[in-house]
Amino acid sequence: MPQTLAVECFEHGVRLITLQRPQALNALTTELLAELASALAEAEADPDARAVVLTGSARAFAAGADIKEMAERDLVGILNDPRQASWHAITRFSKPLIAAVNGFALGGGCELAMHADIIIAGEDARFGQPEINLGIMPGAGGTQRLLRAVGKSMAMQMVLGGESIDARHALRAGLVSEVTQPEYTVERALQLATLIAGKAPLAVRLAKEALLKAMDTDLATGLRFERQAFTLLAGTRDRDEGIRAFQDKRPAHFSGQ
Ligand code: DAK
């Protein structure tokens, strides 16, 4: 039984993972990250799981790496940091991951949200990389993913100045795709997850991979990957089903084959 999060399975293959360390604003301990990695590995392995929503509490999505734990780690401890394996596992998750963010998403919490494919934010959400205030810097992809999401100037301001931005600002900057009233953030994310869960899983998986490829490759390589992924889907039953359903004027029922 996980101690730091809860997993709920809904209809249509949607899972909701809720971080549960309210006493520390969901600060990311080694244990929490390991439990999150393991919950995602279970979703990865289950063919019925088609999309995952990750959320925190009303007050905080996650306020960053657990500073108390960090204080106990010296250079060798950082070099042997077991959290690294958990971050890698989260990065590798191949199914759609939607972050429903209310309250603080700071430091590792902002980085965790940026590991998601889509971020839905409540109006009261705050995103920031305040590590500089602790004499350190982002270590779970913050400098790379934030710059790609919001551009150089805003990323520099947030990382070098440690300033956080609110949800509306994050929307304008392109960090999040929608802003909702805080009480509907999770509901909206689940709705979106259900929508995506109804699509052909292999097409979703390859489309996600192709979109992520755009973040770290040149255009020609990305286009080549897209062409190959598109071609691969020609061999799937779901492609036949999608086209037949359109012609028959009925909803498609995708099997993941
Ligand atoms: N860690 C541990 N405890 C935390 C915490 C954190 N990050 N953030 C908050 N808490 C705890 C507080 O200590 C407090 O506990 P008690 O004192 O009540 O026991 C409780 O949560 C409530 O917090 P506050 O009393 O401070 O609440 P406020 O509303 O006044 O302020 C706040 C909320 C979020 C503005 C404030 O708590 C805050 O500034 N928190 C720290 C935010 C922060 O600096 N985050 C960045 C941490 S560094 C890496 C991967 C990742 C990272 C590094 C390396 N590798 C893989 C290499 C990431 C680093 C970070 O994230």
PDB file of C-alpha atoms and ligand atoms in Angstrom:
ATOM      1  CA  MET A   1       0.000   0.000   0.000  1.00  0.00           C
ATOM      2  CA  PRO A   2       1.505   3.354  -0.954  1.00  0.00           C
ATOM      3  CA  GLN A   3       1.877   5.768   1.997  1.00  0.00           C
ATOM      4  CA  THR A   4       2.306   9.048   0.160  1.00  0.00           C
ATOM      5  CA  LEU A   5      -0.254   8.867  -2.625  1.00  0.00           C
ATOM      6  CA  ALA A   6      -3.592   7.344  -3.580  1.00  0.00           C
ATOM      7  CA  VAL A   7      -4.488   5.653  -6.843  1.00  0.00           C
ATOM      8  CA  GLU A   8      -8.080   5.489  -8.071  1.00  0.00           C
ATOM      9  CA  CYS A   9      -9.185   3.627 -11.179  1.00  0.00           C
ATOM     10  CA  PHE A  10     -12.120   5.072 -13.103  1.00  0.00           C
ATOM     11  CA  GLU A  11     -14.171   3.885 -16.061  1.00  0.00           C
ATOM     12  CA  HIS A  12     -12.698   3.985 -19.552  1.00  0.00           C
ATOM     13  CA  GLY A  13      -9.173   3.188 -18.353  1.00  0.00           C
ATOM     14  CA  VAL A  14      -8.524   6.468 -16.540  1.00  0.00           C
ATOM     15  CA  ARG A  15      -6.443   6.532 -13.361  1.00  0.00           C
ATOM     16  CA  LEU A  16      -6.131   9.328 -10.849  1.00  0.00           C
ATOM     17  CA  ILE A  17      -2.982   9.561  -8.742  1.00  0.00           C
ATOM     18  CA  THR A  18      -3.270  11.998  -5.814  1.00  0.00           C
ATOM     19  CA  LEU A  19      -0.144  13.027  -3.910  1.00  0.00           C
ATOM     20  CA  GLN A  20      -0.841  12.884  -0.185  1.00  0.00           C
ATOM     21  CA  ARG A  21       1.746  14.560   2.034  1.00  0.00           C
ATOM     22  CA  PRO A  22      -0.351  17.546   3.087  1.00  0.00           C
ATOM     23  CA  GLN A  23       1.755  18.240   6.177  1.00  0.00           C
ATOM     24  CA  ALA A  24       4.669  19.176   3.877  1.00  0.00           C
ATOM     25  CA  LEU A  25       2.688  20.571   0.916  1.00  0.00           C
ATOM     26  CA  ASN A  26       3.364  17.327  -0.980  1.00  0.00           C
ATOM     27  CA  ALA A  27       7.133  17.885  -0.914  1.00  0.00           C
ATOM     28  CA  LEU A  28       8.740  15.150  -2.942  1.00  0.00           C
ATOM     29  CA  THR A  29      10.556  12.685  -0.720  1.00  0.00           C
ATOM     30  CA  THR A  30      12.490   9.701  -2.028  1.00  0.00           C
ATOM     31  CA  GLU A  31       9.596   7.528  -0.866  1.00  0.00           C
ATOM     32  CA  LEU A  32       6.949   9.614  -2.651  1.00  0.00           C
ATOM     33  CA  LEU A  33       8.892   9.650  -5.913  1.00  0.00           C
ATOM     34  CA  ALA A  34       9.453   5.883  -5.706  1.00  0.00           C
ATOM     35  CA  GLU A  35       5.746   5.296  -5.061  1.00  0.00           C
ATOM     36  CA  LEU A  36       4.822   7.568  -7.955  1.00  0.00           C
ATOM     37  CA  ALA A  37       7.249   5.766 -10.265  1.00  0.00           C
ATOM     38  CA  SER A  38       5.769   2.462  -9.172  1.00  0.00           C
ATOM     39  CA  ALA A  39       2.147   3.644  -9.668  1.00  0.00           C
ATOM     40  CA  LEU A  40       3.054   4.769 -13.179  1.00  0.00           C
ATOM     41  CA  ALA A  41       4.832   1.474 -13.882  1.00  0.00           C
ATOM     42  CA  GLU A  42       1.610  -0.345 -12.921  1.00  0.00           C
ATOM     43  CA  ALA A  43      -0.405   1.868 -15.257  1.00  0.00           C
ATOM     44  CA  GLU A  44       2.188   1.314 -17.970  1.00  0.00           C
ATOM     45  CA  ALA A  45       1.902  -2.464 -17.634  1.00  0.00           C
ATOM     46  CA  ASP A  46      -1.900  -2.573 -17.562  1.00  0.00           C
ATOM     47  CA  PRO A  47      -3.354  -2.561 -21.088  1.00  0.00           C
ATOM     48  CA  ASP A  48      -6.657  -1.334 -19.669  1.00  0.00           C
ATOM     49  CA  ALA A  49      -5.038   1.811 -18.265  1.00  0.00           C
ATOM     50  CA  ARG A  50      -5.159   4.389 -21.023  1.00  0.00           C
ATOM     51  CA  ALA A  51      -4.547   7.760 -19.399  1.00  0.00           C
ATOM     52  CA  VAL A  52      -3.417   9.041 -16.016  1.00  0.00           C
ATOM     53  CA  VAL A  53      -4.211  12.248 -14.147  1.00  0.00           C
ATOM     54  CA  LEU A  54      -1.748  13.361 -11.494  1.00  0.00           C
ATOM     55  CA  THR A  55      -2.822  15.846  -8.845  1.00  0.00           C
ATOM     56  CA  GLY A  56      -2.052  17.126  -5.365  1.00  0.00           C
ATOM     57  CA  SER A  57      -4.198  18.979  -2.864  1.00  0.00           C
ATOM     58  CA  ALA A  58      -6.083  22.263  -3.029  1.00  0.00           C
ATOM     59  CA  ARG A  59      -3.136  24.018  -1.372  1.00  0.00           C
ATOM     60  CA  ALA A  60      -0.264  22.407  -3.237  1.00  0.00           C
ATOM     61  CA  PHE A  61       0.413  20.223  -6.220  1.00  0.00           C
ATOM     62  CA  ALA A  62       3.933  19.864  -4.768  1.00  0.00           C
ATOM     63  CA  ALA A  63       6.182  22.452  -3.098  1.00  0.00           C
ATOM     64  CA  GLY A  64       9.365  20.885  -4.452  1.00  0.00           C
ATOM     65  CA  ALA A  65      11.895  18.352  -3.332  1.00  0.00           C
ATOM     66  CA  ASP A  66      11.671  17.709   0.395  1.00  0.00           C
ATOM     67  CA  ILE A  67      14.125  20.254   1.805  1.00  0.00           C
ATOM     68  CA  LYS A  68      14.557  18.388   5.105  1.00  0.00           C
ATOM     69  CA  GLU A  69      15.634  15.301   3.196  1.00  0.00           C
ATOM     70  CA  MET A  70      17.833  17.361   0.882  1.00  0.00           C
ATOM     71  CA  ALA A  71      19.631  18.904   3.857  1.00  0.00           C
ATOM     72  CA  GLU A  72      20.863  15.456   4.889  1.00  0.00           C
ATOM     73  CA  ARG A  73      22.385  14.668   1.515  1.00  0.00           C
ATOM     74  CA  ASP A  74      26.037  15.459   0.814  1.00  0.00           C
ATOM     75  CA  LEU A  75      27.857  15.355  -2.519  1.00  0.00           C
ATOM     76  CA  VAL A  76      28.226  11.576  -2.505  1.00  0.00           C
ATOM     77  CA  GLY A  77      24.587  11.236  -1.469  1.00  0.00           C
ATOM     78  CA  ILE A  78      23.569  13.372  -4.434  1.00  0.00           C
ATOM     79  CA  LEU A  79      25.764  11.353  -6.807  1.00  0.00           C
ATOM     80  CA  ASN A  80      24.086   8.168  -5.552  1.00  0.00           C
ATOM     81  CA  ASP A  81      20.651   9.780  -5.332  1.00  0.00           C
ATOM     82  CA  PRO A  82      17.983   7.030  -5.582  1.00  0.00           C
ATOM     83  CA  ARG A  83      15.441   9.661  -6.695  1.00  0.00           C
ATOM     84  CA  GLN A  84      17.181   9.805 -10.053  1.00  0.00           C
ATOM     85  CA  ALA A  85      15.815   6.359 -10.980  1.00  0.00           C
ATOM     86  CA  SER A  86      12.289   7.463 -10.060  1.00  0.00           C
ATOM     87  CA  TRP A  87      12.536  10.615 -12.188  1.00  0.00           C
ATOM     88  CA  HIS A  88      13.737   8.473 -15.105  1.00  0.00           C
ATOM     89  CA  ALA A  89      10.763   6.143 -14.668  1.00  0.00           C
ATOM     90  CA  ILE A  90       8.367   9.113 -14.669  1.00  0.00           C
ATOM     91  CA  THR A  91      10.032  10.478 -17.821  1.00  0.00           C
ATOM     92  CA  ARG A  92       9.657   7.121 -19.574  1.00  0.00           C
ATOM     93  CA  PHE A  93       5.898   6.796 -18.969  1.00  0.00           C
ATOM     94  CA  SER A  94       4.503   6.272 -22.460  1.00  0.00           C
ATOM     95  CA  LYS A  95       0.782   6.825 -21.825  1.00  0.00           C
ATOM     96  CA  PRO A  96      -0.886  10.237 -21.634  1.00  0.00           C
ATOM     97  CA  LEU A  97      -0.173  11.961 -18.323  1.00  0.00           C
ATOM     98  CA  ILE A  98      -2.189  15.027 -17.351  1.00  0.00           C
ATOM     99  CA  ALA A  99      -1.243  17.200 -14.374  1.00  0.00           C
ATOM    100  CA  ALA A 100      -4.134  18.862 -12.544  1.00  0.00           C
ATOM    101  CA  VAL A 101      -2.418  21.619 -10.610  1.00  0.00           C
ATOM    102  CA  ASN A 102      -3.932  23.615  -7.759  1.00  0.00           C
ATOM    103  CA  GLY A 103      -1.864  25.749  -5.391  1.00  0.00           C
ATOM    104  CA  PHE A 104       1.923  25.591  -5.333  1.00  0.00           C
ATOM    105  CA  ALA A 105       3.909  23.830  -8.042  1.00  0.00           C
ATOM    106  CA  LEU A 106       7.413  24.870  -7.045  1.00  0.00           C
ATOM    107  CA  GLY A 107      10.884  23.526  -7.734  1.00  0.00           C
ATOM    108  CA  GLY A 108      10.623  19.763  -8.208  1.00  0.00           C
ATOM    109  CA  GLY A 109       6.832  20.237  -8.106  1.00  0.00           C
ATOM    110  CA  CYS A 110       6.935  22.487 -11.149  1.00  0.00           C
ATOM    111  CA  GLU A 111       9.355  20.041 -12.773  1.00  0.00           C
ATOM    112  CA  LEU A 112       6.978  17.178 -11.999  1.00  0.00           C
ATOM    113  CA  ALA A 113       4.081  19.067 -13.597  1.00  0.00           C
ATOM    114  CA  MET A 114       6.277  19.636 -16.652  1.00  0.00           C
ATOM    115  CA  HIS A 115       6.839  15.866 -16.913  1.00  0.00           C
ATOM    116  CA  ALA A 116       3.121  15.652 -17.698  1.00  0.00           C
ATOM    117  CA  ASP A 117       1.972  15.928 -21.304  1.00  0.00           C
ATOM    118  CA  ILE A 118      -0.769  18.420 -20.500  1.00  0.00           C
ATOM    119  CA  ILE A 119      -1.119  20.774 -17.532  1.00  0.00           C
ATOM    120  CA  ILE A 120      -4.528  21.989 -16.399  1.00  0.00           C
ATOM    121  CA  ALA A 121      -4.218  24.660 -13.728  1.00  0.00           C
ATOM    122  CA  GLY A 122      -6.618  26.010 -11.151  1.00  0.00           C
ATOM    123  CA  GLU A 123      -6.825  29.802 -11.022  1.00  0.00           C
ATOM    124  CA  ASP A 124      -4.895  29.805  -7.757  1.00  0.00           C
ATOM    125  CA  ALA A 125      -1.969  27.726  -9.049  1.00  0.00           C
ATOM    126  CA  ARG A 126       1.540  29.128  -8.788  1.00  0.00           C
ATOM    127  CA  PHE A 127       4.443  27.818 -10.811  1.00  0.00           C
ATOM    128  CA  GLY A 128       8.040  28.547  -9.946  1.00  0.00           C
ATOM    129  CA  GLN A 129      11.623  27.346  -9.714  1.00  0.00           C
ATOM    130  CA  PRO A 130      12.780  28.898  -6.409  1.00  0.00           C
ATOM    131  CA  GLU A 131      15.841  26.643  -5.995  1.00  0.00           C
ATOM    132  CA  ILE A 132      18.111  29.675  -6.472  1.00  0.00           C
ATOM    133  CA  ASN A 133      16.884  30.942  -3.083  1.00  0.00           C
ATOM    134  CA  LEU A 134      18.411  27.814  -1.514  1.00  0.00           C
ATOM    135  CA  GLY A 135      21.734  28.352  -3.280  1.00  0.00           C
ATOM    136  CA  ILE A 136      21.050  25.561  -5.737  1.00  0.00           C
ATOM    137  CA  MET A 137      19.388  25.247  -9.140  1.00  0.00           C
ATOM    138  CA  PRO A 138      16.742  23.015 -10.758  1.00  0.00           C
ATOM    139  CA  GLY A 139      17.865  19.402 -11.034  1.00  0.00           C
ATOM    140  CA  ALA A 140      14.937  17.488 -12.541  1.00  0.00           C
ATOM    141  CA  GLY A 141      14.781  19.129 -15.936  1.00  0.00           C
ATOM    142  CA  GLY A 142      13.606  22.589 -14.879  1.00  0.00           C
ATOM    143  CA  THR A 143      16.163  24.563 -16.872  1.00  0.00           C
ATOM    144  CA  GLN A 144      15.481  22.543 -20.020  1.00  0.00           C
ATOM    145  CA  ARG A 145      11.719  21.967 -19.967  1.00  0.00           C
ATOM    146  CA  LEU A 146      10.806  25.406 -18.633  1.00  0.00           C
ATOM    147  CA  LEU A 147      12.809  27.163 -21.335  1.00  0.00           C
ATOM    148  CA  ARG A 148      11.140  25.073 -24.015  1.00  0.00           C
ATOM    149  CA  ALA A 149       7.707  25.778 -22.498  1.00  0.00           C
ATOM    150  CA  VAL A 150       7.883  29.509 -21.792  1.00  0.00           C
ATOM    151  CA  GLY A 151      10.873  30.776 -23.777  1.00  0.00           C
ATOM    152  CA  LYS A 152      14.247  32.112 -22.706  1.00  0.00           C
ATOM    153  CA  SER A 153      13.407  35.400 -21.040  1.00  0.00           C
ATOM    154  CA  MET A 154      10.610  34.106 -18.790  1.00  0.00           C
ATOM    155  CA  ALA A 155      12.599  30.952 -17.907  1.00  0.00           C
ATOM    156  CA  MET A 156      15.637  33.064 -16.969  1.00  0.00           C
ATOM    157  CA  GLN A 157      13.450  35.323 -14.833  1.00  0.00           C
ATOM    158  CA  MET A 158      11.910  32.372 -13.006  1.00  0.00           C
ATOM    159  CA  VAL A 159      15.107  30.344 -12.532  1.00  0.00           C
ATOM    160  CA  LEU A 160      17.603  33.149 -11.849  1.00  0.00           C
ATOM    161  CA  GLY A 161      15.213  35.362  -9.913  1.00  0.00           C
ATOM    162  CA  GLY A 162      13.271  32.583  -8.209  1.00  0.00           C
ATOM    163  CA  GLU A 163      10.013  34.405  -9.022  1.00  0.00           C
ATOM    164  CA  SER A 164       6.873  32.338  -9.429  1.00  0.00           C
ATOM    165  CA  ILE A 165       4.044  33.034 -11.862  1.00  0.00           C
ATOM    166  CA  ASP A 166       0.306  32.600 -11.448  1.00  0.00           C
ATOM    167  CA  ALA A 167      -1.951  30.378 -13.539  1.00  0.00           C
ATOM    168  CA  ARG A 168      -3.057  33.118 -15.969  1.00  0.00           C
ATOM    169  CA  HIS A 169       0.548  34.069 -16.576  1.00  0.00           C
ATOM    170  CA  ALA A 170       1.430  30.397 -17.069  1.00  0.00           C
ATOM    171  CA  LEU A 171      -1.400  30.129 -19.609  1.00  0.00           C
ATOM    172  CA  ARG A 172      -0.197  33.158 -21.570  1.00  0.00           C
ATOM    173  CA  ALA A 173       3.366  31.837 -21.484  1.00  0.00           C
ATOM    174  CA  GLY A 174       2.303  28.410 -22.784  1.00  0.00           C
ATOM    175  CA  LEU A 175       3.236  26.414 -19.680  1.00  0.00           C
ATOM    176  CA  VAL A 176      -0.359  25.252 -19.139  1.00  0.00           C
ATOM    177  CA  SER A 177      -3.095  24.632 -21.654  1.00  0.00           C
ATOM    178  CA  GLU A 178      -6.169  25.590 -19.609  1.00  0.00           C
ATOM    179  CA  VAL A 179      -7.072  27.457 -16.445  1.00  0.00           C
ATOM    180  CA  THR A 180     -10.146  26.424 -14.489  1.00  0.00           C
ATOM    181  CA  GLN A 181     -11.818  27.285 -11.223  1.00  0.00           C
ATOM    182  CA  PRO A 182      -9.799  25.353  -8.619  1.00  0.00           C
ATOM    183  CA  GLU A 183     -12.713  23.096  -7.670  1.00  0.00           C
ATOM    184  CA  TYR A 184     -12.996  21.888 -11.291  1.00  0.00           C
ATOM    185  CA  THR A 185      -9.300  21.332 -12.056  1.00  0.00           C
ATOM    186  CA  VAL A 186      -9.316  17.604 -11.383  1.00  0.00           C
ATOM    187  CA  GLU A 187     -12.730  17.130 -12.980  1.00  0.00           C
ATOM    188  CA  ARG A 188     -11.573  18.883 -16.165  1.00  0.00           C
ATOM    189  CA  ALA A 189      -8.356  16.839 -16.242  1.00  0.00           C
ATOM    190  CA  LEU A 190     -10.344  13.607 -15.798  1.00  0.00           C
ATOM    191  CA  GLN A 191     -12.699  14.683 -18.593  1.00  0.00           C
ATOM    192  CA  LEU A 192      -9.749  15.251 -20.891  1.00  0.00           C
ATOM    193  CA  ALA A 193      -8.169  11.946 -19.839  1.00  0.00           C
ATOM    194  CA  THR A 194     -11.457  10.166 -20.644  1.00  0.00           C
ATOM    195  CA  LEU A 195     -11.545  11.812 -24.060  1.00  0.00           C
ATOM    196  CA  ILE A 196      -7.994  10.681 -24.838  1.00  0.00           C
ATOM    197  CA  ALA A 197      -8.614   7.224 -23.343  1.00  0.00           C
ATOM    198  CA  GLY A 198     -11.307   6.693 -25.983  1.00  0.00           C
ATOM    199  CA  LYS A 199      -8.823   7.123 -28.845  1.00  0.00           C
ATOM    200  CA  ALA A 200      -6.716   4.381 -30.393  1.00  0.00           C
ATOM    201  CA  PRO A 201      -3.996   3.641 -27.783  1.00  0.00           C
ATOM    202  CA  LEU A 202      -1.220   2.923 -30.277  1.00  0.00           C
ATOM    203  CA  ALA A 203      -1.959   6.139 -32.193  1.00  0.00           C
ATOM    204  CA  VAL A 204      -1.972   8.062 -28.907  1.00  0.00           C
ATOM    205  CA  ARG A 205       1.322   6.500 -27.855  1.00  0.00           C
ATOM    206  CA  LEU A 206       3.106   7.223 -31.112  1.00  0.00           C
ATOM    207  CA  ALA A 207       1.643  10.730 -31.373  1.00  0.00           C
ATOM    208  CA  LYS A 208       2.884  11.485 -27.845  1.00  0.00           C
ATOM    209  CA  GLU A 209       6.326  10.158 -28.735  1.00  0.00           C
ATOM    210  CA  ALA A 210       6.435  12.227 -31.914  1.00  0.00           C
ATOM    211  CA  LEU A 211       5.394  15.402 -30.085  1.00  0.00           C
ATOM    212  CA  LEU A 212       8.024  14.849 -27.398  1.00  0.00           C
ATOM    213  CA  LYS A 213      10.591  14.197 -30.124  1.00  0.00           C
ATOM    214  CA  ALA A 214       9.953  17.753 -31.355  1.00  0.00           C
ATOM    215  CA  MET A 215      11.375  19.045 -28.065  1.00  0.00           C
ATOM    216  CA  ASP A 216      14.801  17.527 -28.534  1.00  0.00           C
ATOM    217  CA  THR A 217      15.500  17.091 -32.188  1.00  0.00           C
ATOM    218  CA  ASP A 218      15.871  19.060 -35.409  1.00  0.00           C
ATOM    219  CA  LEU A 219      12.932  19.408 -37.801  1.00  0.00           C
ATOM    220  CA  ALA A 220      14.171  16.917 -40.406  1.00  0.00           C
ATOM    221  CA  THR A 221      14.742  14.180 -37.799  1.00  0.00           C
ATOM    222  CA  GLY A 222      11.387  14.910 -36.182  1.00  0.00           C
ATOM    223  CA  LEU A 223       9.581  14.753 -39.507  1.00  0.00           C
ATOM    224  CA  ARG A 224      11.296  11.448 -40.323  1.00  0.00           C
ATOM    225  CA  PHE A 225      10.172  10.036 -36.969  1.00  0.00           C
ATOM    226  CA  GLU A 226       6.612  11.256 -37.591  1.00  0.00           C
ATOM    227  CA  ARG A 227       6.536   9.650 -41.048  1.00  0.00           C
ATOM    228  CA  GLN A 228       7.743   6.305 -39.651  1.00  0.00           C
ATOM    229  CA  ALA A 229       5.280   6.412 -36.760  1.00  0.00           C
ATOM    230  CA  PHE A 230       2.441   7.298 -39.145  1.00  0.00           C
ATOM    231  CA  THR A 231       3.414   4.401 -41.395  1.00  0.00           C
ATOM    232  CA  LEU A 232       3.550   1.948 -38.488  1.00  0.00           C
ATOM    233  CA  LEU A 233      -0.050   2.761 -37.606  1.00  0.00           C
ATOM    234  CA  ALA A 234      -1.118   1.544 -41.059  1.00  0.00           C
ATOM    235  CA  GLY A 235      -0.597  -1.979 -39.707  1.00  0.00           C
ATOM    236  CA  THR A 236      -3.024  -1.614 -36.824  1.00  0.00           C
ATOM    237  CA  ARG A 237      -6.582  -2.892 -36.564  1.00  0.00           C
ATOM    238  CA  ASP A 238      -7.555   0.336 -34.883  1.00  0.00           C
ATOM    239  CA  ARG A 239      -6.736   2.262 -38.052  1.00  0.00           C
ATOM    240  CA  ASP A 240      -9.085  -0.007 -40.022  1.00  0.00           C
ATOM    241  CA  GLU A 241     -11.714   0.404 -37.321  1.00  0.00           C
ATOM    242  CA  GLY A 242     -11.358   4.210 -37.269  1.00  0.00           C
ATOM    243  CA  ILE A 243     -11.761   4.531 -41.009  1.00  0.00           C
ATOM    244  CA  ARG A 244     -14.603   1.969 -41.179  1.00  0.00           C
ATOM    245  CA  ALA A 245     -16.454   3.673 -38.334  1.00  0.00           C
ATOM    246  CA  PHE A 246     -16.216   7.016 -40.143  1.00  0.00           C
ATOM    247  CA  GLN A 247     -17.600   5.474 -43.309  1.00  0.00           C
ATOM    248  CA  ASP A 248     -20.368   3.666 -41.396  1.00  0.00           C
ATOM    249  CA  LYS A 249     -21.216   6.926 -39.578  1.00  0.00           C
ATOM    250  CA  ARG A 250     -20.827   5.308 -36.140  1.00  0.00           C
ATOM    251  CA  PRO A 251     -18.451   5.843 -33.193  1.00  0.00           C
ATOM    252  CA  ALA A 252     -15.200   3.889 -33.417  1.00  0.00           C
ATOM    253  CA  HIS A 253     -14.395   1.242 -30.814  1.00  0.00           C
ATOM    254  CA  PHE A 254     -10.661   0.965 -30.470  1.00  0.00           C
ATOM    255  CA  SER A 255      -9.140  -2.211 -29.064  1.00  0.00           C
ATOM    256  CA  GLY A 256      -5.497  -1.217 -28.853  1.00  0.00           C
ATOM    257  CA  GLN A 257      -4.589  -3.703 -31.574  1.00  0.00           C
TER     258      GLN A 257
HETATM  259  N1  DAK B   1      10.219  20.516   1.639  1.00  0.00           N
HETATM  260  C1  DAK B   1       9.879  20.162   2.908  1.00  0.00           C
HETATM  261  N2  DAK B   1       8.895  20.756   3.596  1.00  0.00           N
HETATM  262  C2  DAK B   1       8.209  21.750   2.982  1.00  0.00           C
HETATM  263  C3  DAK B   1       8.511  22.181   1.678  1.00  0.00           C
HETATM  264  C4  DAK B   1       9.585  21.512   0.978  1.00  0.00           C
HETATM  265  N3  DAK B   1       9.924  21.792  -0.271  1.00  0.00           N
HETATM  266  N4  DAK B   1       7.679  23.185   1.344  1.00  0.00           N
HETATM  267  C5  DAK B   1       6.886  23.360   2.408  1.00  0.00           C
HETATM  268  N5  DAK B   1       7.203  22.511   3.403  1.00  0.00           N
HETATM  269  C6  DAK B   1       6.591  22.389   4.711  1.00  0.00           C
HETATM  270  C7  DAK B   1       6.980  23.558   5.617  1.00  0.00           C
HETATM  271  O1  DAK B   1       8.246  23.328   6.212  1.00  0.00           O
HETATM  272  C8  DAK B   1       5.846  23.544   6.604  1.00  0.00           C
HETATM  273  O2  DAK B   1       6.076  22.517   7.545  1.00  0.00           O
HETATM  274  P1  DAK B   1       5.957  22.805   9.149  1.00  0.00           P
HETATM  275  O3  DAK B   1       6.902  23.913   9.426  1.00  0.00           O
HETATM  276  O4  DAK B   1       4.498  23.197   9.323  1.00  0.00           O
HETATM  277  O5  DAK B   1       6.333  21.495   9.770  1.00  0.00           O
HETATM  278  C9  DAK B   1       4.633  23.121   5.775  1.00  0.00           C
HETATM  279  O6  DAK B   1       5.191  22.501   4.608  1.00  0.00           O
HETATM  280  C10 DAK B   1       3.798  24.309   5.309  1.00  0.00           C
HETATM  281  O7  DAK B   1       4.643  25.255   4.685  1.00  0.00           O
HETATM  282  P2  DAK B   1       4.690  26.799   5.087  1.00  0.00           P
HETATM  283  O8  DAK B   1       4.352  27.012   6.534  1.00  0.00           O
HETATM  284  O9  DAK B   1       5.998  27.336   4.618  1.00  0.00           O
HETATM  285  O10 DAK B   1       3.489  27.358   4.209  1.00  0.00           O
HETATM  286  P3  DAK B   1       3.334  28.803   3.548  1.00  0.00           P
HETATM  287  O11 DAK B   1       1.942  28.838   2.972  1.00  0.00           O
HETATM  288  O12 DAK B   1       3.742  29.874   4.514  1.00  0.00           O
HETATM  289  O13 DAK B   1       4.399  28.837   2.364  1.00  0.00           O
HETATM  290  C11 DAK B   1       5.517  27.921   0.402  1.00  0.00           C
HETATM  291  C12 DAK B   1       4.239  27.936   1.294  1.00  0.00           C
HETATM  292  C13 DAK B   1       5.338  26.840  -0.653  1.00  0.00           C
HETATM  293  C14 DAK B   1       5.673  29.290  -0.271  1.00  0.00           C
HETATM  294  C15 DAK B   1       6.754  27.655   1.328  1.00  0.00           C
HETATM  295  O14 DAK B   1       6.483  26.505   2.115  1.00  0.00           O
HETATM  296  C16 DAK B   1       7.995  27.420   0.537  1.00  0.00           C
HETATM  297  O15 DAK B   1       8.642  28.372   0.081  1.00  0.00           O
HETATM  298  N6  DAK B   1       8.403  26.144   0.420  1.00  0.00           N
HETATM  299  C17 DAK B   1       9.647  25.772  -0.220  1.00  0.00           C
HETATM  300  C18 DAK B   1       9.529  25.865  -1.708  1.00  0.00           C
HETATM  301  C19 DAK B   1      10.831  25.548  -2.408  1.00  0.00           C
HETATM  302  O16 DAK B   1      11.863  26.202  -2.118  1.00  0.00           O
HETATM  303  N7  DAK B   1      10.836  24.538  -3.273  1.00  0.00           N
HETATM  304  C20 DAK B   1      12.046  24.127  -3.961  1.00  0.00           C
HETATM  305  C21 DAK B   1      12.739  23.045  -3.166  1.00  0.00           C
HETATM  306  S1  DAK B   1      14.258  22.525  -3.932  1.00  0.00           S
HETATM  307  C22 DAK B   1      16.917  16.772  -8.368  1.00  0.00           C
HETATM  308  C23 DAK B   1      15.560  16.735  -8.542  1.00  0.00           C
HETATM  309  C24 DAK B   1      14.771  17.745  -8.015  1.00  0.00           C
HETATM  310  C25 DAK B   1      15.322  18.766  -7.292  1.00  0.00           C
HETATM  311  C26 DAK B   1      16.690  18.802  -7.105  1.00  0.00           C
HETATM  312  C27 DAK B   1      17.504  17.792  -7.646  1.00  0.00           C
HETATM  313  N8  DAK B   1      17.771  15.741  -8.897  1.00  0.00           N
HETATM  314  C28 DAK B   1      17.105  14.563  -9.495  1.00  0.00           C
HETATM  315  C29 DAK B   1      19.168  15.844  -8.904  1.00  0.00           C
HETATM  316  C30 DAK B   1      14.443  19.766  -6.745  1.00  0.00           C
HETATM  317  C31 DAK B   1      14.795  20.665  -5.807  1.00  0.00           C
HETATM  318  C32 DAK B   1      13.732  21.461  -5.168  1.00  0.00           C
HETATM  319  O17 DAK B   1      12.573  21.363  -5.460  1.00  0.00           O
END
